[in-house]
Amino acid sequence: MKLLILGGTSEAAGLARALAEYPDVQVINSLAGRTATAPVLPGTVRMGGFGGAEGLARYLAETGINRVIDATHPFAARISAHAAEACAGLGLPRLRLERPQWPRQAGDHWVEVADMATAAARVAGLGRRAFLTVGIGEVAAFAAVTDVHFLVRLIAEQALPLCDYEVVTGKGPFSAEAERNLMRAHAIQTVVTKASGGAATYGKIAAARELGLPVLMVQRPTKPEGICVADVASAVAWAISPA
Ligand code: NAP
């Protein structure tokens, strides 16, 4: 059985490692190619886009893929839509593996907004010094905000289309203690984040709670309908189940 894992997440990597125990399942890991080097994963690794839903359908047919697991990030909306369309067209079974949302706890002060544009419109109302941790692809949404100083965390230093900002570089996981120290050192008044879920970036949520800071939480985009599981073990069970 040939399984395509659409990846780019720790869950996708964990799934590939778990499926290495099953020699009957031939795994192809697909990555968008946003990083310079491919991670070391069991199975085959391919990098780069397919060329939309049509390109993905062509790839699935030509490669003889039997099943697809979409284990991409909760905010990677386009590839999930393409996977749903391509699999529906070919009649291929598709599973979504998506990490759970962060649970809201006592002491959390979350302001939930639907998208980045709304977050940009609301941020000044929550504080003049914001910790912006939404990923490089989303920073431009805050370009017109003039009255907020942004502390932006990026993997590598680069110029940004923001009025008033400084960059701090770092790659997760980030502990709550380190996040608290960073926020204190920069006199942060509010945190802006995607509702990504997962342990690696939860530190900023715990730190904001400890410091009594509001969190502007951008909600996940809607993903296509279909079977969805929240953990690697359930995805393995689906992958190895008889056709
Ligand atoms: P996206 O907007 O949904 O996808 C944009 C395009 O990138 C897709 O149309 C597709 O190109 C290509 N692509 C995306 N994921 C791919 C994959 N796994 N294999 C092959 N091609 C892929 O995705 P994104 O938000 O830019 O995220 C890109 C990748 O980074 C995803 O794999 C995701 O899991 C990972 N990631 C995203 C975030 C986030 O916050 N968005 C965070 C961490 C990791 P074609 O149309 O040419 O096929």
PDB file of C-alpha atoms and ligand atoms in Angstrom:
ATOM      1  CA  MET A   1       0.000   0.000   0.000  1.00  0.00           C
ATOM      2  CA  LYS A   2       1.346   3.421  -0.985  1.00  0.00           C
ATOM      3  CA  LEU A   3       0.528   6.244   1.413  1.00  0.00           C
ATOM      4  CA  LEU A   4       1.151   9.936   0.795  1.00  0.00           C
ATOM      5  CA  ILE A   5       1.630  12.026   3.950  1.00  0.00           C
ATOM      6  CA  LEU A   6       1.195  15.745   3.365  1.00  0.00           C
ATOM      7  CA  GLY A   7       3.465  17.072   6.068  1.00  0.00           C
ATOM      8  CA  GLY A   8       5.487  19.977   7.382  1.00  0.00           C
ATOM      9  CA  THR A   9       4.446  19.375  10.992  1.00  0.00           C
ATOM     10  CA  SER A  10       5.762  17.423  13.976  1.00  0.00           C
ATOM     11  CA  GLU A  11       2.627  15.225  13.761  1.00  0.00           C
ATOM     12  CA  ALA A  12       3.439  14.270  10.158  1.00  0.00           C
ATOM     13  CA  ALA A  13       7.021  13.386  11.112  1.00  0.00           C
ATOM     14  CA  GLY A  14       5.764  11.364  14.088  1.00  0.00           C
ATOM     15  CA  LEU A  15       3.352   9.507  11.815  1.00  0.00           C
ATOM     16  CA  ALA A  16       6.116   8.634   9.319  1.00  0.00           C
ATOM     17  CA  ARG A  17       8.270   7.333  12.181  1.00  0.00           C
ATOM     18  CA  ALA A  18       5.392   5.271  13.607  1.00  0.00           C
ATOM     19  CA  LEU A  19       4.582   3.761  10.191  1.00  0.00           C
ATOM     20  CA  ALA A  20       8.195   2.609   9.779  1.00  0.00           C
ATOM     21  CA  GLU A  21       7.082  -0.374  11.913  1.00  0.00           C
ATOM     22  CA  TYR A  22       4.757  -1.498   9.101  1.00  0.00           C
ATOM     23  CA  PRO A  23       6.716  -2.722   6.054  1.00  0.00           C
ATOM     24  CA  ASP A  24       3.501  -3.195   4.038  1.00  0.00           C
ATOM     25  CA  VAL A  25       2.917   0.560   4.099  1.00  0.00           C
ATOM     26  CA  GLN A  26       5.156   2.443   1.692  1.00  0.00           C
ATOM     27  CA  VAL A  27       5.317   6.058   2.895  1.00  0.00           C
ATOM     28  CA  ILE A  28       5.961   9.112   0.745  1.00  0.00           C
ATOM     29  CA  ASN A  29       6.411  12.288   2.809  1.00  0.00           C
ATOM     30  CA  SER A  30       5.507  15.465   0.961  1.00  0.00           C
ATOM     31  CA  LEU A  31       6.891  18.811   2.119  1.00  0.00           C
ATOM     32  CA  ALA A  32       6.251  22.268   0.685  1.00  0.00           C
ATOM     33  CA  GLY A  33       9.989  22.963   0.587  1.00  0.00           C
ATOM     34  CA  ARG A  34       9.931  26.097   2.759  1.00  0.00           C
ATOM     35  CA  THR A  35      13.149  25.058   4.524  1.00  0.00           C
ATOM     36  CA  ALA A  36      16.516  24.749   2.798  1.00  0.00           C
ATOM     37  CA  THR A  37      17.196  21.210   3.959  1.00  0.00           C
ATOM     38  CA  ALA A  38      14.837  18.242   4.022  1.00  0.00           C
ATOM     39  CA  PRO A  39      14.313  16.636   7.425  1.00  0.00           C
ATOM     40  CA  VAL A  40      15.428  13.046   7.838  1.00  0.00           C
ATOM     41  CA  LEU A  41      12.272  10.919   7.747  1.00  0.00           C
ATOM     42  CA  PRO A  42      11.565   7.229   7.195  1.00  0.00           C
ATOM     43  CA  GLY A  43      10.249   6.512   3.695  1.00  0.00           C
ATOM     44  CA  THR A  44      10.634   8.687   0.614  1.00  0.00           C
ATOM     45  CA  VAL A  45      10.731  12.473   0.933  1.00  0.00           C
ATOM     46  CA  ARG A  46       9.591  14.752  -1.884  1.00  0.00           C
ATOM     47  CA  MET A  47       9.715  18.552  -1.745  1.00  0.00           C
ATOM     48  CA  GLY A  48       7.773  21.360  -3.429  1.00  0.00           C
ATOM     49  CA  GLY A  49       4.244  22.127  -4.573  1.00  0.00           C
ATOM     50  CA  PHE A  50       2.292  19.930  -6.979  1.00  0.00           C
ATOM     51  CA  GLY A  51       0.694  22.711  -9.020  1.00  0.00           C
ATOM     52  CA  GLY A  52      -2.728  23.027  -7.390  1.00  0.00           C
ATOM     53  CA  ALA A  53      -5.417  20.371  -6.995  1.00  0.00           C
ATOM     54  CA  GLU A  54      -4.995  19.270 -10.605  1.00  0.00           C
ATOM     55  CA  GLY A  55      -1.257  18.799 -10.233  1.00  0.00           C
ATOM     56  CA  LEU A  56      -1.763  16.866  -7.015  1.00  0.00           C
ATOM     57  CA  ALA A  57      -4.376  14.612  -8.677  1.00  0.00           C
ATOM     58  CA  ARG A  58      -1.940  13.938 -11.519  1.00  0.00           C
ATOM     59  CA  TYR A  59       0.838  13.114  -9.045  1.00  0.00           C
ATOM     60  CA  LEU A  60      -1.424  10.764  -7.044  1.00  0.00           C
ATOM     61  CA  ALA A  61      -2.487   8.887 -10.161  1.00  0.00           C
ATOM     62  CA  GLU A  62       0.996   8.671 -11.692  1.00  0.00           C
ATOM     63  CA  THR A  63       2.620   7.557  -8.430  1.00  0.00           C
ATOM     64  CA  GLY A  64      -0.071   4.966  -7.699  1.00  0.00           C
ATOM     65  CA  ILE A  65      -0.939   6.365  -4.276  1.00  0.00           C
ATOM     66  CA  ASN A  66      -3.676   4.353  -2.497  1.00  0.00           C
ATOM     67  CA  ARG A  67      -4.368   6.622   0.489  1.00  0.00           C
ATOM     68  CA  VAL A  68      -3.588  10.168   1.600  1.00  0.00           C
ATOM     69  CA  ILE A  69      -3.105  11.532   5.096  1.00  0.00           C
ATOM     70  CA  ASP A  70      -3.259  15.308   5.269  1.00  0.00           C
ATOM     71  CA  ALA A  71      -1.118  16.061   8.324  1.00  0.00           C
ATOM     72  CA  THR A  72      -0.374  19.667   7.375  1.00  0.00           C
ATOM     73  CA  HIS A  73      -0.516  22.599   9.785  1.00  0.00           C
ATOM     74  CA  PRO A  74      -3.990  23.790  10.899  1.00  0.00           C
ATOM     75  CA  PHE A  75      -3.323  27.102   9.067  1.00  0.00           C
ATOM     76  CA  ALA A  76      -2.201  25.517   5.787  1.00  0.00           C
ATOM     77  CA  ALA A  77      -5.635  25.889   4.192  1.00  0.00           C
ATOM     78  CA  ARG A  78      -4.793  25.678   0.492  1.00  0.00           C
ATOM     79  CA  ILE A  79      -2.989  22.347   0.445  1.00  0.00           C
ATOM     80  CA  SER A  80      -5.799  20.758   2.499  1.00  0.00           C
ATOM     81  CA  ALA A  81      -8.414  22.050   0.054  1.00  0.00           C
ATOM     82  CA  HIS A  82      -6.361  20.708  -2.867  1.00  0.00           C
ATOM     83  CA  ALA A  83      -5.990  17.318  -1.162  1.00  0.00           C
ATOM     84  CA  ALA A  84      -9.746  17.080  -0.603  1.00  0.00           C
ATOM     85  CA  GLU A  85     -10.502  17.991  -4.213  1.00  0.00           C
ATOM     86  CA  ALA A  86      -7.868  15.687  -5.727  1.00  0.00           C
ATOM     87  CA  CYS A  87      -8.815  12.696  -3.554  1.00  0.00           C
ATOM     88  CA  ALA A  88     -12.541  13.186  -4.177  1.00  0.00           C
ATOM     89  CA  GLY A  89     -11.912  13.300  -7.921  1.00  0.00           C
ATOM     90  CA  LEU A  90      -9.916  10.062  -7.858  1.00  0.00           C
ATOM     91  CA  GLY A  91     -12.051   8.315  -5.216  1.00  0.00           C
ATOM     92  CA  LEU A  92      -9.027   7.974  -2.915  1.00  0.00           C
ATOM     93  CA  PRO A  93      -9.442   7.592   0.859  1.00  0.00           C
ATOM     94  CA  ARG A  94      -8.188  10.699   2.706  1.00  0.00           C
ATOM     95  CA  LEU A  95      -7.681  11.268   6.424  1.00  0.00           C
ATOM     96  CA  ARG A  96      -6.961  14.535   8.179  1.00  0.00           C
ATOM     97  CA  LEU A  97      -4.536  14.403  11.137  1.00  0.00           C
ATOM     98  CA  GLU A  98      -4.898  17.673  13.056  1.00  0.00           C
ATOM     99  CA  ARG A  99      -3.500  18.559  16.450  1.00  0.00           C
ATOM    100  CA  PRO A 100      -6.073  19.634  19.063  1.00  0.00           C
ATOM    101  CA  GLN A 101      -6.722  23.257  19.930  1.00  0.00           C
ATOM    102  CA  TRP A 102      -5.080  24.656  23.049  1.00  0.00           C
ATOM    103  CA  PRO A 103      -7.561  24.319  25.912  1.00  0.00           C
ATOM    104  CA  ARG A 104      -8.537  27.597  27.524  1.00  0.00           C
ATOM    105  CA  GLN A 105      -7.606  27.683  31.221  1.00  0.00           C
ATOM    106  CA  ALA A 106      -8.626  29.806  34.195  1.00  0.00           C
ATOM    107  CA  GLY A 107      -6.620  33.029  34.007  1.00  0.00           C
ATOM    108  CA  ASP A 108      -6.360  33.042  30.201  1.00  0.00           C
ATOM    109  CA  HIS A 109      -7.499  36.309  28.671  1.00  0.00           C
ATOM    110  CA  TRP A 110      -7.971  35.444  25.001  1.00  0.00           C
ATOM    111  CA  VAL A 111      -9.476  37.748  22.421  1.00  0.00           C
ATOM    112  CA  GLU A 112     -10.441  35.414  19.582  1.00  0.00           C
ATOM    113  CA  VAL A 113     -10.585  36.882  16.091  1.00  0.00           C
ATOM    114  CA  ALA A 114     -11.428  35.275  12.753  1.00  0.00           C
ATOM    115  CA  ASP A 115      -8.423  36.401  10.726  1.00  0.00           C
ATOM    116  CA  MET A 116      -5.197  38.435  10.598  1.00  0.00           C
ATOM    117  CA  ALA A 117      -6.920  41.572   9.258  1.00  0.00           C
ATOM    118  CA  THR A 118      -9.181  41.627  12.326  1.00  0.00           C
ATOM    119  CA  ALA A 119      -6.187  41.000  14.586  1.00  0.00           C
ATOM    120  CA  ALA A 120      -4.432  44.004  12.999  1.00  0.00           C
ATOM    121  CA  ALA A 121      -7.525  46.155  13.578  1.00  0.00           C
ATOM    122  CA  ARG A 122      -7.778  45.104  17.242  1.00  0.00           C
ATOM    123  CA  VAL A 123      -4.140  44.975  18.389  1.00  0.00           C
ATOM    124  CA  ALA A 124      -3.692  48.651  19.365  1.00  0.00           C
ATOM    125  CA  GLY A 125      -6.717  48.408  21.640  1.00  0.00           C
ATOM    126  CA  LEU A 126      -4.945  45.746  23.717  1.00  0.00           C
ATOM    127  CA  GLY A 127      -1.571  47.410  24.227  1.00  0.00           C
ATOM    128  CA  ARG A 128       1.176  49.521  22.657  1.00  0.00           C
ATOM    129  CA  ARG A 129       3.849  46.798  22.782  1.00  0.00           C
ATOM    130  CA  ALA A 130       2.872  43.525  21.114  1.00  0.00           C
ATOM    131  CA  PHE A 131       4.702  40.215  20.751  1.00  0.00           C
ATOM    132  CA  LEU A 132       3.857  39.176  17.166  1.00  0.00           C
ATOM    133  CA  THR A 133       4.302  35.424  16.672  1.00  0.00           C
ATOM    134  CA  VAL A 134       2.221  34.661  13.593  1.00  0.00           C
ATOM    135  CA  GLY A 135       4.920  33.560  11.136  1.00  0.00           C
ATOM    136  CA  ILE A 136       6.676  35.556   8.444  1.00  0.00           C
ATOM    137  CA  GLY A 137       3.885  34.955   5.911  1.00  0.00           C
ATOM    138  CA  GLU A 138       1.344  36.863   8.006  1.00  0.00           C
ATOM    139  CA  VAL A 139       3.369  39.880   9.172  1.00  0.00           C
ATOM    140  CA  ALA A 140       2.302  42.107   6.243  1.00  0.00           C
ATOM    141  CA  ALA A 141      -1.279  42.092   7.588  1.00  0.00           C
ATOM    142  CA  PHE A 142       0.002  44.461  10.328  1.00  0.00           C
ATOM    143  CA  ALA A 143       1.715  46.920   7.924  1.00  0.00           C
ATOM    144  CA  ALA A 144      -0.789  49.721   8.449  1.00  0.00           C
ATOM    145  CA  VAL A 145      -0.650  49.611  12.278  1.00  0.00           C
ATOM    146  CA  THR A 146       1.113  52.830  13.322  1.00  0.00           C
ATOM    147  CA  ASP A 147       0.648  52.990  17.086  1.00  0.00           C
ATOM    148  CA  VAL A 148       2.063  49.634  18.221  1.00  0.00           C
ATOM    149  CA  HIS A 149       5.696  48.606  18.707  1.00  0.00           C
ATOM    150  CA  PHE A 150       5.986  44.988  17.519  1.00  0.00           C
ATOM    151  CA  LEU A 151       8.457  42.453  18.846  1.00  0.00           C
ATOM    152  CA  VAL A 152       8.468  39.938  15.977  1.00  0.00           C
ATOM    153  CA  ARG A 153       9.897  36.465  16.355  1.00  0.00           C
ATOM    154  CA  LEU A 154      11.371  34.971  13.201  1.00  0.00           C
ATOM    155  CA  ILE A 155      13.641  32.043  12.389  1.00  0.00           C
ATOM    156  CA  ALA A 156      16.132  34.423  10.730  1.00  0.00           C
ATOM    157  CA  GLU A 157      16.614  38.195  10.827  1.00  0.00           C
ATOM    158  CA  GLN A 158      15.003  40.122   7.956  1.00  0.00           C
ATOM    159  CA  ALA A 159      13.481  43.510   7.120  1.00  0.00           C
ATOM    160  CA  LEU A 160       9.706  43.688   7.613  1.00  0.00           C
ATOM    161  CA  PRO A 161       6.932  45.886   6.198  1.00  0.00           C
ATOM    162  CA  LEU A 162       5.982  47.236   9.641  1.00  0.00           C
ATOM    163  CA  CYS A 163       6.022  50.825  10.950  1.00  0.00           C
ATOM    164  CA  ASP A 164       7.663  50.172  14.324  1.00  0.00           C
ATOM    165  CA  TYR A 165       9.283  46.848  15.141  1.00  0.00           C
ATOM    166  CA  GLU A 166      12.263  44.841  16.309  1.00  0.00           C
ATOM    167  CA  VAL A 167      13.075  41.236  15.481  1.00  0.00           C
ATOM    168  CA  VAL A 168      14.049  38.477  17.864  1.00  0.00           C
ATOM    169  CA  THR A 169      15.235  35.250  16.251  1.00  0.00           C
ATOM    170  CA  GLY A 170      14.488  31.773  17.558  1.00  0.00           C
ATOM    171  CA  LYS A 171      13.214  28.337  16.666  1.00  0.00           C
ATOM    172  CA  GLY A 172      10.906  26.354  18.981  1.00  0.00           C
ATOM    173  CA  PRO A 173      10.200  24.677  21.234  1.00  0.00           C
ATOM    174  CA  PHE A 174      10.034  27.620  23.638  1.00  0.00           C
ATOM    175  CA  SER A 175       9.607  27.110  27.381  1.00  0.00           C
ATOM    176  CA  ALA A 176       7.121  29.164  29.397  1.00  0.00           C
ATOM    177  CA  GLU A 177       9.988  30.487  31.508  1.00  0.00           C
ATOM    178  CA  ALA A 178      11.974  31.711  28.488  1.00  0.00           C
ATOM    179  CA  GLU A 179       8.834  33.297  27.021  1.00  0.00           C
ATOM    180  CA  ARG A 180       8.039  35.031  30.311  1.00  0.00           C
ATOM    181  CA  ASN A 181      11.584  36.421  30.524  1.00  0.00           C
ATOM    182  CA  LEU A 182      11.426  37.631  26.915  1.00  0.00           C
ATOM    183  CA  MET A 183       8.049  39.316  27.415  1.00  0.00           C
ATOM    184  CA  ARG A 184       9.212  40.986  30.636  1.00  0.00           C
ATOM    185  CA  ALA A 185      12.473  42.193  29.079  1.00  0.00           C
ATOM    186  CA  HIS A 186      10.530  43.829  26.223  1.00  0.00           C
ATOM    187  CA  ALA A 187       7.690  45.163  28.398  1.00  0.00           C
ATOM    188  CA  ILE A 188       5.163  43.282  26.252  1.00  0.00           C
ATOM    189  CA  GLN A 189       1.509  44.186  26.805  1.00  0.00           C
ATOM    190  CA  THR A 190      -0.197  41.770  24.432  1.00  0.00           C
ATOM    191  CA  VAL A 191       0.613  38.584  22.481  1.00  0.00           C
ATOM    192  CA  VAL A 192      -0.616  37.974  18.926  1.00  0.00           C
ATOM    193  CA  THR A 193      -0.707  34.343  17.804  1.00  0.00           C
ATOM    194  CA  LYS A 194      -2.430  31.837  15.575  1.00  0.00           C
ATOM    195  CA  ALA A 195      -4.528  29.205  17.375  1.00  0.00           C
ATOM    196  CA  SER A 196      -1.967  26.646  16.229  1.00  0.00           C
ATOM    197  CA  GLY A 197      -2.147  24.230  19.159  1.00  0.00           C
ATOM    198  CA  GLY A 198       0.723  21.898  20.003  1.00  0.00           C
ATOM    199  CA  ALA A 199       3.303  21.866  22.769  1.00  0.00           C
ATOM    200  CA  ALA A 200       6.228  23.535  20.982  1.00  0.00           C
ATOM    201  CA  THR A 201       4.706  27.029  21.018  1.00  0.00           C
ATOM    202  CA  TYR A 202       2.481  26.753  24.081  1.00  0.00           C
ATOM    203  CA  GLY A 203       5.088  28.503  26.261  1.00  0.00           C
ATOM    204  CA  LYS A 204       3.930  31.967  25.170  1.00  0.00           C
ATOM    205  CA  ILE A 205       0.321  31.112  26.113  1.00  0.00           C
ATOM    206  CA  ALA A 206       1.336  29.930  29.577  1.00  0.00           C
ATOM    207  CA  ALA A 207       3.621  32.956  30.014  1.00  0.00           C
ATOM    208  CA  ALA A 208       0.873  35.404  28.996  1.00  0.00           C
ATOM    209  CA  ARG A 209      -1.436  33.797  31.558  1.00  0.00           C
ATOM    210  CA  GLU A 210       1.205  34.086  34.293  1.00  0.00           C
ATOM    211  CA  LEU A 211       1.843  37.745  33.429  1.00  0.00           C
ATOM    212  CA  GLY A 212      -1.876  38.557  33.110  1.00  0.00           C
ATOM    213  CA  LEU A 213      -1.506  39.648  29.468  1.00  0.00           C
ATOM    214  CA  PRO A 214      -4.225  39.451  26.800  1.00  0.00           C
ATOM    215  CA  VAL A 215      -3.669  37.112  23.860  1.00  0.00           C
ATOM    216  CA  LEU A 216      -5.053  38.046  20.463  1.00  0.00           C
ATOM    217  CA  MET A 217      -5.805  34.564  19.127  1.00  0.00           C
ATOM    218  CA  VAL A 218      -6.426  34.206  15.390  1.00  0.00           C
ATOM    219  CA  GLN A 219      -8.803  31.295  14.805  1.00  0.00           C
ATOM    220  CA  ARG A 220      -8.052  28.381  12.492  1.00  0.00           C
ATOM    221  CA  PRO A 221      -9.350  28.481   8.937  1.00  0.00           C
ATOM    222  CA  THR A 222     -12.070  25.979   8.073  1.00  0.00           C
ATOM    223  CA  LYS A 223     -10.661  22.753   6.674  1.00  0.00           C
ATOM    224  CA  PRO A 224     -12.498  20.479   4.225  1.00  0.00           C
ATOM    225  CA  GLU A 225     -14.994  18.020   5.646  1.00  0.00           C
ATOM    226  CA  GLY A 226     -13.959  14.408   6.132  1.00  0.00           C
ATOM    227  CA  ILE A 227     -12.582  11.996   8.698  1.00  0.00           C
ATOM    228  CA  CYS A 228     -10.293  13.812  11.127  1.00  0.00           C
ATOM    229  CA  VAL A 229      -8.197  12.374  13.967  1.00  0.00           C
ATOM    230  CA  ALA A 230      -6.159  14.225  16.577  1.00  0.00           C
ATOM    231  CA  ASP A 231      -3.304  11.825  17.305  1.00  0.00           C
ATOM    232  CA  VAL A 232      -0.692   9.742  15.510  1.00  0.00           C
ATOM    233  CA  ALA A 233      -1.932   6.395  16.895  1.00  0.00           C
ATOM    234  CA  SER A 234      -5.385   6.922  15.341  1.00  0.00           C
ATOM    235  CA  ALA A 235      -3.811   7.878  12.021  1.00  0.00           C
ATOM    236  CA  VAL A 236      -1.662   4.717  12.082  1.00  0.00           C
ATOM    237  CA  ALA A 237      -4.772   2.601  12.760  1.00  0.00           C
ATOM    238  CA  TRP A 238      -6.479   4.189   9.734  1.00  0.00           C
ATOM    239  CA  ALA A 239      -3.414   3.725   7.516  1.00  0.00           C
ATOM    240  CA  ILE A 240      -3.040   0.015   8.265  1.00  0.00           C
ATOM    241  CA  SER A 241      -6.756  -0.812   8.226  1.00  0.00           C
ATOM    242  CA  PRO A 242      -7.882  -3.161   5.412  1.00  0.00           C
ATOM    243  CA  ALA A 243      -9.218  -1.440   2.311  1.00  0.00           C
TER     244      ALA A 243
HETATM  245  P1  NAP B   1      -0.756  26.447   2.098  1.00  0.00           P
HETATM  246  O1  NAP B   1      -0.988  27.917   2.047  1.00  0.00           O
HETATM  247  O2  NAP B   1      -1.895  25.571   2.420  1.00  0.00           O
HETATM  248  O3  NAP B   1      -0.138  25.912   0.737  1.00  0.00           O
HETATM  249  C1  NAP B   1       0.410  26.755  -0.254  1.00  0.00           C
HETATM  250  C2  NAP B   1       0.981  25.894  -1.332  1.00  0.00           C
HETATM  251  O4  NAP B   1       2.189  25.260  -0.896  1.00  0.00           O
HETATM  252  C3  NAP B   1       0.068  24.752  -1.757  1.00  0.00           C
HETATM  253  O5  NAP B   1      -0.915  25.192  -2.665  1.00  0.00           O
HETATM  254  C4  NAP B   1       1.051  23.756  -2.327  1.00  0.00           C
HETATM  255  O6  NAP B   1       1.501  24.172  -3.606  1.00  0.00           O
HETATM  256  C5  NAP B   1       2.243  23.925  -1.410  1.00  0.00           C
HETATM  257  N1  NAP B   1       2.244  23.005  -0.266  1.00  0.00           N
HETATM  258  C6  NAP B   1       1.836  23.231   1.005  1.00  0.00           C
HETATM  259  N2  NAP B   1       2.056  22.178   1.777  1.00  0.00           N
HETATM  260  C7  NAP B   1       2.614  21.232   0.996  1.00  0.00           C
HETATM  261  C8  NAP B   1       3.086  19.913   1.230  1.00  0.00           C
HETATM  262  N3  NAP B   1       3.036  19.360   2.468  1.00  0.00           N
HETATM  263  N4  NAP B   1       3.606  19.232   0.173  1.00  0.00           N
HETATM  264  C9  NAP B   1       3.668  19.800  -1.058  1.00  0.00           C
HETATM  265  N5  NAP B   1       3.253  21.050  -1.328  1.00  0.00           N
HETATM  266  C10 NAP B   1       2.726  21.759  -0.317  1.00  0.00           C
HETATM  267  O7  NAP B   1       0.424  26.127   3.125  1.00  0.00           O
HETATM  268  P2  NAP B   1       1.358  27.104   4.007  1.00  0.00           P
HETATM  269  O8  NAP B   1       0.529  27.704   5.081  1.00  0.00           O
HETATM  270  O9  NAP B   1       2.143  27.983   3.081  1.00  0.00           O
HETATM  271  O10 NAP B   1       2.313  26.026   4.681  1.00  0.00           O
HETATM  272  C11 NAP B   1       3.314  25.372   3.909  1.00  0.00           C
HETATM  273  C12 NAP B   1       3.794  24.151   4.653  1.00  0.00           C
HETATM  274  O11 NAP B   1       4.321  24.551   5.917  1.00  0.00           O
HETATM  275  C13 NAP B   1       2.679  23.153   4.928  1.00  0.00           C
HETATM  276  O12 NAP B   1       3.139  21.876   4.537  1.00  0.00           O
HETATM  277  C14 NAP B   1       2.436  23.227   6.417  1.00  0.00           C
HETATM  278  O13 NAP B   1       2.152  21.958   6.988  1.00  0.00           O
HETATM  279  C15 NAP B   1       3.730  23.811   6.954  1.00  0.00           C
HETATM  280  N6  NAP B   1       3.521  24.741   8.085  1.00  0.00           N
HETATM  281  C16 NAP B   1       2.651  25.778   7.956  1.00  0.00           C
HETATM  282  C17 NAP B   1       2.455  26.641   9.029  1.00  0.00           C
HETATM  283  C18 NAP B   1       1.462  27.774   8.945  1.00  0.00           C
HETATM  284  O14 NAP B   1       1.295  28.499   9.962  1.00  0.00           O
HETATM  285  N7  NAP B   1       0.788  27.978   7.823  1.00  0.00           N
HETATM  286  C19 NAP B   1       3.166  26.450  10.229  1.00  0.00           C
HETATM  287  C20 NAP B   1       4.056  25.365  10.323  1.00  0.00           C
HETATM  288  C21 NAP B   1       4.228  24.529   9.236  1.00  0.00           C
HETATM  289  P3  NAP B   1       0.813  23.650  -4.955  1.00  0.00           P
HETATM  290  O15 NAP B   1      -0.501  24.319  -5.071  1.00  0.00           O
HETATM  291  O16 NAP B   1       1.793  24.038  -6.012  1.00  0.00           O
HETATM  292  O17 NAP B   1       0.677  22.162  -4.812  1.00  0.00           O
END
